[in-house]
Amino acid sequence: MLTRRGVLTGVLAAVLAPQAALAAPKKKIFVVNPEFRPQYVSFDSSYAPGTVVIDPRGRFLYLVEDGFTARRYGVGVGRAGRVFHGVAKVGRKEEWPRWIPTNGMIRRQPEKYARYAGGVAGGPHNPLGARALYLYRNGRDTHYRIHGTTEPWTIGRAVSNGCIRMVNEHVMDLYARVPVGARVVVI
């Protein structure tokens, strides 16, 4: 039931605070921690230029420029025990890749992954994000990827099922710099 007092209170509130009365709720904008933004850093190494070096514990990926410099990116990494180590090569690259959960992911968490067993088409809602670099060893797919993410707030954390995830804009930058055949070292 409308009362004169209720109507006057509502009108008075709208007049005194029109933005609050009419505004839609604001969506929180995610900002990447500056430490995890792409940047050139000192990197004393014996790796050849163009080598990708991943430090899962430090949550960084380095693209070696020369013996003293690398382009560093922040990454989210796989949970302990599911992280690939050693040397591989970029066997292929894809823009807006299709995602299919591994059999291990489905076995570990069927309630979460079984429904995606047939795969998910590439696009802005795909867990692999905007780009993927597929890592191969001895000519075979390791099922280990460097890829984008729909969850950029996870960068700098142990979050995925074993892959290296990056902010979409950052993986797009890396994708443009790294050719198929590039050496990848996970330390």
Short mmCIF file of N, CA and C in Angstrom, two decimals:
data_model
loop_
_atom_site.label_atom_id
_atom_site.label_comp_id
_atom_site.label_asym_id
_atom_site.label_seq_id
_atom_site.Cartn_x
_atom_site.Cartn_y
_atom_site.Cartn_z
N MET A 1 0.84 -1.17 0.00
CA MET A 1 0.00 0.00 0.00
C MET A 1 0.89 1.23 0.00
N LEU A 2 0.63 2.10 -0.93
CA LEU A 2 1.39 3.35 -1.01
C LEU A 2 0.86 4.35 0.00
N THR A 3 1.78 4.96 0.69
CA THR A 3 1.38 6.03 1.61
C THR A 3 2.03 7.31 1.14
N ARG A 4 1.47 8.40 1.55
CA ARG A 4 2.02 9.70 1.19
C ARG A 4 3.45 9.82 1.71
N ARG A 5 3.68 9.33 2.90
CA ARG A 5 5.01 9.40 3.50
C ARG A 5 6.02 8.57 2.70
N GLY A 6 5.62 7.36 2.27
CA GLY A 6 6.50 6.48 1.50
C GLY A 6 6.88 7.09 0.16
N VAL A 7 5.87 7.69 -0.53
CA VAL A 7 6.12 8.32 -1.82
C VAL A 7 7.06 9.51 -1.65
N LEU A 8 6.80 10.36 -0.67
CA LEU A 8 7.65 11.53 -0.43
C LEU A 8 9.08 11.12 -0.07
N THR A 9 9.23 10.09 0.71
CA THR A 9 10.57 9.61 1.07
C THR A 9 11.30 9.12 -0.18
N GLY A 10 10.62 8.39 -1.04
CA GLY A 10 11.23 7.90 -2.28
C GLY A 10 11.63 9.02 -3.21
N VAL A 11 10.76 10.02 -3.39
CA VAL A 11 11.05 11.17 -4.25
C VAL A 11 12.22 11.96 -3.68
N LEU A 12 12.19 12.20 -2.38
CA LEU A 12 13.27 12.93 -1.74
C LEU A 12 14.60 12.19 -1.90
N ALA A 13 14.62 10.88 -1.76
CA ALA A 13 15.84 10.10 -1.92
C ALA A 13 16.36 10.21 -3.36
N ALA A 14 15.47 10.14 -4.35
CA ALA A 14 15.89 10.22 -5.75
C ALA A 14 16.42 11.61 -6.09
N VAL A 15 15.84 12.65 -5.52
CA VAL A 15 16.29 14.02 -5.77
C VAL A 15 17.65 14.27 -5.14
N LEU A 16 17.84 13.79 -3.93
CA LEU A 16 19.10 14.02 -3.22
C LEU A 16 20.23 13.14 -3.72
N ALA A 17 19.94 11.97 -4.26
CA ALA A 17 20.99 11.06 -4.74
C ALA A 17 20.56 10.43 -6.06
N PRO A 18 20.41 11.21 -7.13
CA PRO A 18 19.90 10.66 -8.38
C PRO A 18 20.82 9.61 -8.99
N GLN A 19 22.12 9.76 -8.84
CA GLN A 19 23.04 8.77 -9.42
C GLN A 19 22.84 7.41 -8.75
N ALA A 20 22.70 7.41 -7.44
CA ALA A 20 22.53 6.15 -6.73
C ALA A 20 21.19 5.50 -7.07
N ALA A 21 20.17 6.30 -7.25
CA ALA A 21 18.84 5.77 -7.53
C ALA A 21 18.75 5.20 -8.93
N LEU A 22 19.47 5.76 -9.89
CA LEU A 22 19.35 5.35 -11.28
C LEU A 22 20.50 4.51 -11.79
N ALA A 23 21.62 4.50 -11.09
CA ALA A 23 22.81 3.83 -11.59
C ALA A 23 22.68 2.32 -11.51
N ALA A 24 23.24 1.67 -12.53
CA ALA A 24 23.34 0.21 -12.51
C ALA A 24 24.55 -0.14 -11.65
N PRO A 25 24.56 -1.30 -11.08
CA PRO A 25 25.71 -1.68 -10.27
C PRO A 25 26.98 -1.68 -11.13
N LYS A 26 28.07 -1.17 -10.58
CA LYS A 26 29.32 -1.10 -11.33
C LYS A 26 30.01 -2.45 -11.31
N LYS A 27 30.55 -2.83 -12.48
CA LYS A 27 31.30 -4.06 -12.59
C LYS A 27 32.73 -3.77 -12.16
N LYS A 28 33.27 -4.61 -11.30
CA LYS A 28 34.63 -4.42 -10.83
C LYS A 28 35.60 -4.71 -11.98
N ILE A 29 36.52 -3.80 -12.22
CA ILE A 29 37.50 -3.95 -13.29
C ILE A 29 38.76 -4.57 -12.70
N PHE A 30 39.23 -5.64 -13.34
CA PHE A 30 40.43 -6.31 -12.87
C PHE A 30 41.67 -5.59 -13.39
N VAL A 31 42.64 -5.39 -12.52
CA VAL A 31 43.91 -4.78 -12.90
C VAL A 31 45.02 -5.75 -12.51
N VAL A 32 45.88 -6.07 -13.48
CA VAL A 32 46.98 -7.00 -13.24
C VAL A 32 48.01 -6.34 -12.34
N ASN A 33 48.49 -7.09 -11.34
CA ASN A 33 49.56 -6.62 -10.48
C ASN A 33 50.75 -6.22 -11.37
N PRO A 34 51.33 -5.03 -11.18
CA PRO A 34 52.43 -4.58 -12.04
C PRO A 34 53.58 -5.58 -12.16
N GLU A 35 53.83 -6.35 -11.14
CA GLU A 35 54.91 -7.34 -11.18
C GLU A 35 54.65 -8.41 -12.24
N PHE A 36 53.37 -8.65 -12.57
CA PHE A 36 53.02 -9.69 -13.53
C PHE A 36 52.73 -9.16 -14.94
N ARG A 37 52.94 -7.89 -15.17
CA ARG A 37 52.79 -7.33 -16.52
C ARG A 37 54.04 -7.63 -17.34
N PRO A 38 53.90 -7.77 -18.67
CA PRO A 38 55.09 -8.00 -19.50
C PRO A 38 56.09 -6.85 -19.33
N GLN A 39 57.36 -7.23 -19.17
CA GLN A 39 58.41 -6.24 -19.00
C GLN A 39 59.76 -6.86 -19.29
N TYR A 40 60.70 -6.04 -19.69
CA TYR A 40 62.06 -6.51 -19.92
C TYR A 40 62.80 -6.50 -18.60
N VAL A 41 63.51 -7.60 -18.31
CA VAL A 41 64.24 -7.74 -17.06
C VAL A 41 65.64 -8.28 -17.35
N SER A 42 66.54 -8.07 -16.39
CA SER A 42 67.87 -8.69 -16.48
C SER A 42 67.69 -10.18 -16.32
N PHE A 43 68.36 -10.94 -17.18
CA PHE A 43 68.22 -12.40 -17.15
C PHE A 43 69.52 -12.99 -17.66
N ASP A 44 70.40 -13.30 -16.74
CA ASP A 44 71.72 -13.84 -17.08
C ASP A 44 71.56 -15.32 -17.38
N SER A 45 71.68 -15.69 -18.64
CA SER A 45 71.44 -17.09 -18.99
C SER A 45 72.32 -17.56 -20.13
N SER A 46 72.36 -18.86 -20.24
CA SER A 46 73.09 -19.48 -21.36
C SER A 46 72.10 -19.96 -22.42
N TYR A 47 70.81 -19.67 -22.23
CA TYR A 47 69.80 -20.07 -23.21
C TYR A 47 69.90 -19.21 -24.46
N ALA A 48 69.64 -19.82 -25.60
CA ALA A 48 69.68 -19.10 -26.86
C ALA A 48 68.52 -18.11 -26.94
N PRO A 49 68.71 -16.99 -27.64
CA PRO A 49 67.59 -16.06 -27.86
C PRO A 49 66.41 -16.79 -28.48
N GLY A 50 65.20 -16.45 -28.02
CA GLY A 50 64.00 -17.10 -28.51
C GLY A 50 63.55 -18.27 -27.66
N THR A 51 64.38 -18.69 -26.69
CA THR A 51 64.00 -19.77 -25.80
C THR A 51 62.98 -19.25 -24.78
N VAL A 52 61.97 -20.05 -24.51
CA VAL A 52 60.98 -19.73 -23.48
C VAL A 52 61.39 -20.51 -22.23
N VAL A 53 61.58 -19.79 -21.12
CA VAL A 53 61.94 -20.42 -19.85
C VAL A 53 60.80 -20.16 -18.87
N ILE A 54 60.28 -21.24 -18.30
CA ILE A 54 59.16 -21.11 -17.36
C ILE A 54 59.63 -21.49 -15.96
N ASP A 55 59.37 -20.60 -15.02
CA ASP A 55 59.67 -20.83 -13.61
C ASP A 55 58.34 -20.96 -12.88
N PRO A 56 57.80 -22.20 -12.76
CA PRO A 56 56.49 -22.38 -12.15
C PRO A 56 56.42 -21.91 -10.69
N ARG A 57 57.48 -22.13 -9.92
CA ARG A 57 57.46 -21.72 -8.52
C ARG A 57 57.46 -20.20 -8.38
N GLY A 58 58.17 -19.52 -9.25
CA GLY A 58 58.21 -18.05 -9.22
C GLY A 58 57.02 -17.42 -9.91
N ARG A 59 56.26 -18.22 -10.69
CA ARG A 59 55.07 -17.76 -11.43
C ARG A 59 55.44 -16.77 -12.55
N PHE A 60 56.58 -17.07 -13.24
CA PHE A 60 56.99 -16.23 -14.36
C PHE A 60 57.37 -17.07 -15.56
N LEU A 61 57.16 -16.50 -16.74
CA LEU A 61 57.62 -17.05 -18.00
C LEU A 61 58.55 -16.02 -18.59
N TYR A 62 59.71 -16.46 -19.08
CA TYR A 62 60.71 -15.56 -19.66
C TYR A 62 60.92 -15.93 -21.13
N LEU A 63 60.93 -14.94 -22.00
CA LEU A 63 61.30 -15.11 -23.39
C LEU A 63 62.68 -14.49 -23.53
N VAL A 64 63.70 -15.33 -23.72
CA VAL A 64 65.08 -14.87 -23.74
C VAL A 64 65.32 -13.99 -24.97
N GLU A 65 65.84 -12.78 -24.72
CA GLU A 65 66.19 -11.84 -25.79
C GLU A 65 67.66 -11.99 -26.20
N ASP A 66 68.53 -12.10 -25.19
CA ASP A 66 69.97 -12.28 -25.39
C ASP A 66 70.52 -12.88 -24.10
N GLY A 67 71.83 -12.91 -23.94
CA GLY A 67 72.43 -13.51 -22.76
C GLY A 67 72.19 -12.78 -21.46
N PHE A 68 71.61 -11.57 -21.54
CA PHE A 68 71.45 -10.76 -20.34
C PHE A 68 70.04 -10.21 -20.12
N THR A 69 69.16 -10.39 -21.10
CA THR A 69 67.83 -9.78 -21.03
C THR A 69 66.76 -10.77 -21.47
N ALA A 70 65.59 -10.66 -20.83
CA ALA A 70 64.43 -11.46 -21.24
C ALA A 70 63.18 -10.62 -21.08
N ARG A 71 62.16 -10.98 -21.82
CA ARG A 71 60.84 -10.39 -21.63
C ARG A 71 60.11 -11.31 -20.66
N ARG A 72 59.68 -10.75 -19.52
CA ARG A 72 59.06 -11.54 -18.46
C ARG A 72 57.56 -11.31 -18.43
N TYR A 73 56.83 -12.41 -18.24
CA TYR A 73 55.37 -12.38 -18.13
C TYR A 73 54.98 -13.10 -16.84
N GLY A 74 53.94 -12.63 -16.17
CA GLY A 74 53.38 -13.34 -15.04
C GLY A 74 52.49 -14.46 -15.54
N VAL A 75 52.46 -15.57 -14.80
CA VAL A 75 51.65 -16.72 -15.21
C VAL A 75 50.94 -17.33 -14.01
N GLY A 76 49.89 -18.06 -14.29
CA GLY A 76 49.25 -18.95 -13.31
C GLY A 76 49.73 -20.34 -13.67
N VAL A 77 49.97 -21.19 -12.68
CA VAL A 77 50.55 -22.50 -12.96
C VAL A 77 49.72 -23.63 -12.38
N GLY A 78 50.01 -24.84 -12.85
CA GLY A 78 49.30 -26.02 -12.39
C GLY A 78 49.60 -26.36 -10.95
N ARG A 79 48.68 -27.11 -10.35
CA ARG A 79 48.84 -27.55 -8.97
C ARG A 79 50.05 -28.45 -8.84
N ALA A 80 50.64 -28.49 -7.65
CA ALA A 80 51.80 -29.34 -7.38
C ALA A 80 51.50 -30.78 -7.79
N GLY A 81 52.47 -31.41 -8.42
CA GLY A 81 52.30 -32.80 -8.84
C GLY A 81 51.74 -32.95 -10.23
N ARG A 82 51.26 -31.88 -10.82
CA ARG A 82 50.72 -31.96 -12.18
C ARG A 82 51.50 -31.07 -13.13
N VAL A 83 52.63 -30.58 -12.70
CA VAL A 83 53.38 -29.62 -13.50
C VAL A 83 54.46 -30.33 -14.31
N PHE A 84 54.49 -30.09 -15.57
CA PHE A 84 55.48 -30.59 -16.51
C PHE A 84 56.84 -29.96 -16.21
N HIS A 85 57.92 -30.73 -16.29
CA HIS A 85 59.28 -30.21 -16.13
C HIS A 85 60.12 -30.69 -17.29
N GLY A 86 61.15 -29.94 -17.62
CA GLY A 86 62.08 -30.36 -18.65
C GLY A 86 62.00 -29.51 -19.89
N VAL A 87 62.42 -30.11 -21.00
CA VAL A 87 62.54 -29.40 -22.27
C VAL A 87 61.49 -29.90 -23.25
N ALA A 88 60.91 -28.97 -23.99
CA ALA A 88 59.94 -29.30 -25.03
C ALA A 88 60.11 -28.29 -26.16
N LYS A 89 59.29 -28.41 -27.17
CA LYS A 89 59.26 -27.44 -28.27
C LYS A 89 57.82 -27.03 -28.51
N VAL A 90 57.64 -25.83 -29.03
CA VAL A 90 56.31 -25.41 -29.44
C VAL A 90 56.00 -26.21 -30.71
N GLY A 91 55.08 -27.16 -30.61
CA GLY A 91 54.74 -28.03 -31.73
C GLY A 91 53.70 -27.44 -32.65
N ARG A 92 52.85 -26.61 -32.09
CA ARG A 92 51.85 -25.90 -32.90
C ARG A 92 51.31 -24.75 -32.07
N LYS A 93 50.62 -23.84 -32.76
CA LYS A 93 50.01 -22.67 -32.13
C LYS A 93 48.61 -22.51 -32.70
N GLU A 94 47.70 -22.01 -31.87
CA GLU A 94 46.34 -21.77 -32.36
C GLU A 94 45.76 -20.49 -31.78
N GLU A 95 45.05 -19.77 -32.64
CA GLU A 95 44.27 -18.61 -32.20
C GLU A 95 42.89 -19.11 -31.83
N TRP A 96 42.35 -18.66 -30.72
CA TRP A 96 41.06 -19.06 -30.20
C TRP A 96 40.90 -20.58 -30.30
N PRO A 97 41.76 -21.30 -29.58
CA PRO A 97 41.79 -22.76 -29.68
C PRO A 97 40.57 -23.45 -29.08
N ARG A 98 40.30 -24.63 -29.61
CA ARG A 98 39.27 -25.51 -29.05
C ARG A 98 39.87 -26.14 -27.79
N TRP A 99 39.06 -26.33 -26.75
CA TRP A 99 39.52 -26.94 -25.51
C TRP A 99 38.82 -28.26 -25.27
N ILE A 100 39.61 -29.28 -24.93
CA ILE A 100 39.08 -30.59 -24.55
C ILE A 100 39.78 -30.97 -23.25
N PRO A 101 39.03 -31.23 -22.18
CA PRO A 101 39.70 -31.64 -20.94
C PRO A 101 40.40 -32.99 -21.14
N THR A 102 41.53 -33.16 -20.46
CA THR A 102 42.24 -34.43 -20.56
C THR A 102 41.47 -35.53 -19.83
N ASN A 103 41.80 -36.77 -20.15
CA ASN A 103 41.17 -37.90 -19.44
C ASN A 103 41.47 -37.82 -17.94
N GLY A 104 42.69 -37.37 -17.59
CA GLY A 104 43.05 -37.23 -16.18
C GLY A 104 42.19 -36.20 -15.46
N MET A 105 41.89 -35.08 -16.13
CA MET A 105 41.03 -34.05 -15.53
C MET A 105 39.63 -34.62 -15.30
N ILE A 106 39.13 -35.36 -16.28
CA ILE A 106 37.79 -35.94 -16.15
C ILE A 106 37.77 -36.99 -15.04
N ARG A 107 38.82 -37.78 -14.95
CA ARG A 107 38.90 -38.81 -13.91
C ARG A 107 38.98 -38.19 -12.51
N ARG A 108 39.78 -37.11 -12.36
CA ARG A 108 39.94 -36.46 -11.05
C ARG A 108 38.69 -35.70 -10.61
N GLN A 109 38.02 -35.02 -11.56
CA GLN A 109 36.86 -34.20 -11.21
C GLN A 109 35.74 -34.40 -12.25
N PRO A 110 35.14 -35.58 -12.28
CA PRO A 110 34.11 -35.84 -13.29
C PRO A 110 32.93 -34.88 -13.21
N GLU A 111 32.57 -34.47 -12.00
CA GLU A 111 31.44 -33.55 -11.84
C GLU A 111 31.69 -32.21 -12.51
N LYS A 112 32.95 -31.83 -12.65
CA LYS A 112 33.30 -30.55 -13.25
C LYS A 112 33.60 -30.67 -14.74
N TYR A 113 34.27 -31.76 -15.16
CA TYR A 113 34.79 -31.83 -16.52
C TYR A 113 34.11 -32.82 -17.46
N ALA A 114 33.39 -33.82 -16.95
CA ALA A 114 32.81 -34.84 -17.82
C ALA A 114 31.89 -34.24 -18.89
N ARG A 115 31.14 -33.22 -18.53
CA ARG A 115 30.20 -32.64 -19.49
C ARG A 115 30.90 -31.97 -20.67
N TYR A 116 32.23 -31.71 -20.54
CA TYR A 116 32.99 -31.07 -21.61
C TYR A 116 33.84 -32.08 -22.38
N ALA A 117 33.63 -33.36 -22.18
CA ALA A 117 34.45 -34.39 -22.81
C ALA A 117 34.50 -34.25 -24.33
N GLY A 118 33.44 -33.73 -24.93
CA GLY A 118 33.41 -33.52 -26.38
C GLY A 118 34.12 -32.25 -26.82
N GLY A 119 34.54 -31.43 -25.87
CA GLY A 119 35.27 -30.21 -26.19
C GLY A 119 34.41 -28.97 -26.15
N VAL A 120 35.08 -27.83 -26.17
CA VAL A 120 34.44 -26.52 -26.17
C VAL A 120 35.05 -25.72 -27.32
N ALA A 121 34.22 -25.17 -28.17
CA ALA A 121 34.71 -24.39 -29.30
C ALA A 121 35.50 -23.17 -28.83
N GLY A 122 36.43 -22.73 -29.65
CA GLY A 122 37.21 -21.54 -29.33
C GLY A 122 36.32 -20.31 -29.25
N GLY A 123 36.74 -19.33 -28.46
CA GLY A 123 35.97 -18.10 -28.31
C GLY A 123 36.25 -17.48 -26.96
N PRO A 124 35.63 -16.35 -26.68
CA PRO A 124 35.93 -15.61 -25.45
C PRO A 124 35.56 -16.32 -24.15
N HIS A 125 34.76 -17.38 -24.20
CA HIS A 125 34.38 -18.10 -22.98
C HIS A 125 35.11 -19.44 -22.84
N ASN A 126 36.02 -19.71 -23.75
CA ASN A 126 36.78 -20.96 -23.73
C ASN A 126 37.91 -20.87 -22.70
N PRO A 127 38.12 -21.90 -21.86
CA PRO A 127 39.16 -21.85 -20.83
C PRO A 127 40.58 -21.63 -21.35
N LEU A 128 40.86 -21.94 -22.62
CA LEU A 128 42.20 -21.72 -23.16
C LEU A 128 42.43 -20.28 -23.60
N GLY A 129 41.41 -19.47 -23.56
CA GLY A 129 41.57 -18.06 -23.89
C GLY A 129 41.84 -17.80 -25.36
N ALA A 130 42.54 -16.70 -25.61
CA ALA A 130 42.72 -16.18 -26.97
C ALA A 130 43.75 -16.93 -27.81
N ARG A 131 44.76 -17.51 -27.17
CA ARG A 131 45.84 -18.17 -27.90
C ARG A 131 46.35 -19.36 -27.08
N ALA A 132 46.91 -20.34 -27.81
CA ALA A 132 47.55 -21.47 -27.14
C ALA A 132 48.79 -21.89 -27.90
N LEU A 133 49.83 -22.19 -27.15
CA LEU A 133 51.06 -22.76 -27.69
C LEU A 133 51.13 -24.17 -27.12
N TYR A 134 51.14 -25.17 -28.00
CA TYR A 134 51.09 -26.58 -27.62
C TYR A 134 52.51 -27.12 -27.53
N LEU A 135 52.86 -27.70 -26.39
CA LEU A 135 54.21 -28.18 -26.18
C LEU A 135 54.33 -29.65 -26.54
N TYR A 136 55.37 -29.94 -27.33
CA TYR A 136 55.64 -31.29 -27.80
C TYR A 136 57.02 -31.73 -27.32
N ARG A 137 57.15 -33.05 -27.11
CA ARG A 137 58.44 -33.65 -26.76
C ARG A 137 58.58 -34.90 -27.62
N ASN A 138 59.72 -35.01 -28.31
CA ASN A 138 59.97 -36.16 -29.20
C ASN A 138 58.85 -36.33 -30.22
N GLY A 139 58.33 -35.19 -30.72
CA GLY A 139 57.31 -35.22 -31.75
C GLY A 139 55.91 -35.54 -31.25
N ARG A 140 55.73 -35.70 -29.94
CA ARG A 140 54.41 -36.05 -29.40
C ARG A 140 53.89 -34.93 -28.50
N ASP A 141 52.58 -34.72 -28.56
CA ASP A 141 51.92 -33.71 -27.73
C ASP A 141 52.03 -34.11 -26.26
N THR A 142 52.53 -33.19 -25.44
CA THR A 142 52.65 -33.44 -24.00
C THR A 142 51.34 -33.17 -23.25
N HIS A 143 50.38 -32.56 -23.93
CA HIS A 143 49.12 -32.09 -23.32
C HIS A 143 49.38 -30.95 -22.33
N TYR A 144 50.55 -30.34 -22.46
CA TYR A 144 50.93 -29.20 -21.63
C TYR A 144 50.89 -27.98 -22.54
N ARG A 145 50.25 -26.91 -22.08
CA ARG A 145 50.02 -25.75 -22.92
C ARG A 145 50.46 -24.46 -22.23
N ILE A 146 50.78 -23.49 -23.04
CA ILE A 146 50.87 -22.10 -22.60
C ILE A 146 49.67 -21.45 -23.25
N HIS A 147 48.76 -20.90 -22.46
CA HIS A 147 47.51 -20.42 -23.05
C HIS A 147 46.95 -19.23 -22.28
N GLY A 148 45.94 -18.60 -22.87
CA GLY A 148 45.25 -17.49 -22.23
C GLY A 148 44.29 -18.00 -21.17
N THR A 149 43.52 -17.08 -20.61
CA THR A 149 42.56 -17.48 -19.59
C THR A 149 41.37 -16.53 -19.56
N THR A 150 40.25 -17.05 -19.13
CA THR A 150 39.06 -16.24 -18.90
C THR A 150 39.03 -15.75 -17.46
N GLU A 151 40.06 -16.12 -16.68
CA GLU A 151 40.15 -15.75 -15.26
C GLU A 151 41.48 -15.05 -14.97
N PRO A 152 41.67 -13.82 -15.44
CA PRO A 152 42.97 -13.15 -15.30
C PRO A 152 43.41 -12.93 -13.86
N TRP A 153 42.48 -12.94 -12.91
CA TRP A 153 42.83 -12.74 -11.51
C TRP A 153 43.62 -13.93 -10.94
N THR A 154 43.71 -15.03 -11.70
CA THR A 154 44.45 -16.20 -11.23
C THR A 154 45.95 -16.13 -11.53
N ILE A 155 46.38 -15.10 -12.26
CA ILE A 155 47.80 -14.97 -12.57
C ILE A 155 48.58 -14.75 -11.28
N GLY A 156 49.69 -15.48 -11.16
CA GLY A 156 50.50 -15.41 -9.95
C GLY A 156 50.12 -16.47 -8.92
N ARG A 157 49.22 -17.39 -9.30
CA ARG A 157 48.74 -18.41 -8.36
C ARG A 157 48.88 -19.81 -8.95
N ALA A 158 48.77 -20.81 -8.09
CA ALA A 158 48.69 -22.21 -8.52
C ALA A 158 47.21 -22.53 -8.70
N VAL A 159 46.78 -22.63 -9.95
CA VAL A 159 45.34 -22.66 -10.19
C VAL A 159 44.84 -23.65 -11.21
N SER A 160 45.65 -24.05 -12.15
CA SER A 160 45.12 -24.82 -13.27
C SER A 160 45.45 -26.29 -13.12
N ASN A 161 45.11 -27.07 -14.10
CA ASN A 161 45.37 -28.51 -14.09
C ASN A 161 46.71 -28.86 -14.70
N GLY A 162 47.65 -27.98 -14.67
CA GLY A 162 48.99 -28.33 -15.13
C GLY A 162 49.55 -27.42 -16.19
N CYS A 163 48.73 -26.66 -16.86
CA CYS A 163 49.21 -25.77 -17.91
C CYS A 163 49.69 -24.44 -17.35
N ILE A 164 50.27 -23.66 -18.23
CA ILE A 164 50.71 -22.31 -17.90
C ILE A 164 49.68 -21.36 -18.48
N ARG A 165 49.00 -20.60 -17.64
CA ARG A 165 47.99 -19.67 -18.15
C ARG A 165 48.47 -18.24 -18.00
N MET A 166 48.04 -17.41 -18.95
CA MET A 166 48.44 -16.01 -19.02
C MET A 166 47.21 -15.13 -19.30
N VAL A 167 47.32 -13.86 -18.97
CA VAL A 167 46.30 -12.89 -19.35
C VAL A 167 46.20 -12.93 -20.89
N ASN A 168 45.00 -12.89 -21.43
CA ASN A 168 44.83 -13.02 -22.88
C ASN A 168 45.70 -12.06 -23.68
N GLU A 169 45.76 -10.79 -23.28
CA GLU A 169 46.57 -9.83 -24.02
C GLU A 169 48.05 -10.20 -23.97
N HIS A 170 48.49 -10.79 -22.86
CA HIS A 170 49.89 -11.17 -22.72
C HIS A 170 50.23 -12.40 -23.55
N VAL A 171 49.33 -13.39 -23.59
CA VAL A 171 49.61 -14.57 -24.40
C VAL A 171 49.55 -14.21 -25.89
N MET A 172 48.74 -13.22 -26.25
CA MET A 172 48.72 -12.77 -27.65
C MET A 172 50.06 -12.14 -28.03
N ASP A 173 50.65 -11.39 -27.11
CA ASP A 173 51.97 -10.79 -27.33
C ASP A 173 53.02 -11.89 -27.48
N LEU A 174 53.02 -12.86 -26.57
CA LEU A 174 53.97 -13.97 -26.63
C LEU A 174 53.79 -14.76 -27.92
N TYR A 175 52.55 -15.05 -28.28
CA TYR A 175 52.21 -15.82 -29.48
C TYR A 175 52.84 -15.19 -30.73
N ALA A 176 52.79 -13.86 -30.79
CA ALA A 176 53.34 -13.15 -31.95
C ALA A 176 54.88 -13.21 -31.97
N ARG A 177 55.51 -13.43 -30.85
CA ARG A 177 56.98 -13.41 -30.74
C ARG A 177 57.62 -14.79 -30.84
N VAL A 178 56.85 -15.85 -30.57
CA VAL A 178 57.43 -17.20 -30.49
C VAL A 178 56.96 -18.04 -31.69
N PRO A 179 57.92 -18.56 -32.47
CA PRO A 179 57.52 -19.39 -33.62
C PRO A 179 57.34 -20.85 -33.24
N VAL A 180 56.65 -21.58 -34.08
CA VAL A 180 56.58 -23.04 -33.94
C VAL A 180 58.02 -23.54 -34.03
N GLY A 181 58.37 -24.47 -33.16
CA GLY A 181 59.72 -25.00 -33.11
C GLY A 181 60.58 -24.40 -32.02
N ALA A 182 60.09 -23.32 -31.40
CA ALA A 182 60.86 -22.67 -30.34
C ALA A 182 61.07 -23.64 -29.16
N ARG A 183 62.21 -23.54 -28.54
CA ARG A 183 62.56 -24.37 -27.38
C ARG A 183 61.88 -23.80 -26.13
N VAL A 184 61.34 -24.69 -25.30
CA VAL A 184 60.69 -24.31 -24.05
C VAL A 184 61.34 -25.12 -22.94
N VAL A 185 61.79 -24.44 -21.89
CA VAL A 185 62.41 -25.11 -20.75
C VAL A 185 61.59 -24.79 -19.51
N VAL A 186 61.11 -25.82 -18.84
CA VAL A 186 60.37 -25.64 -17.59
C VAL A 186 61.30 -26.07 -16.47
N ILE A 187 61.69 -25.10 -15.63
CA ILE A 187 62.67 -25.39 -14.57
C ILE A 187 62.02 -25.78 -13.26
#
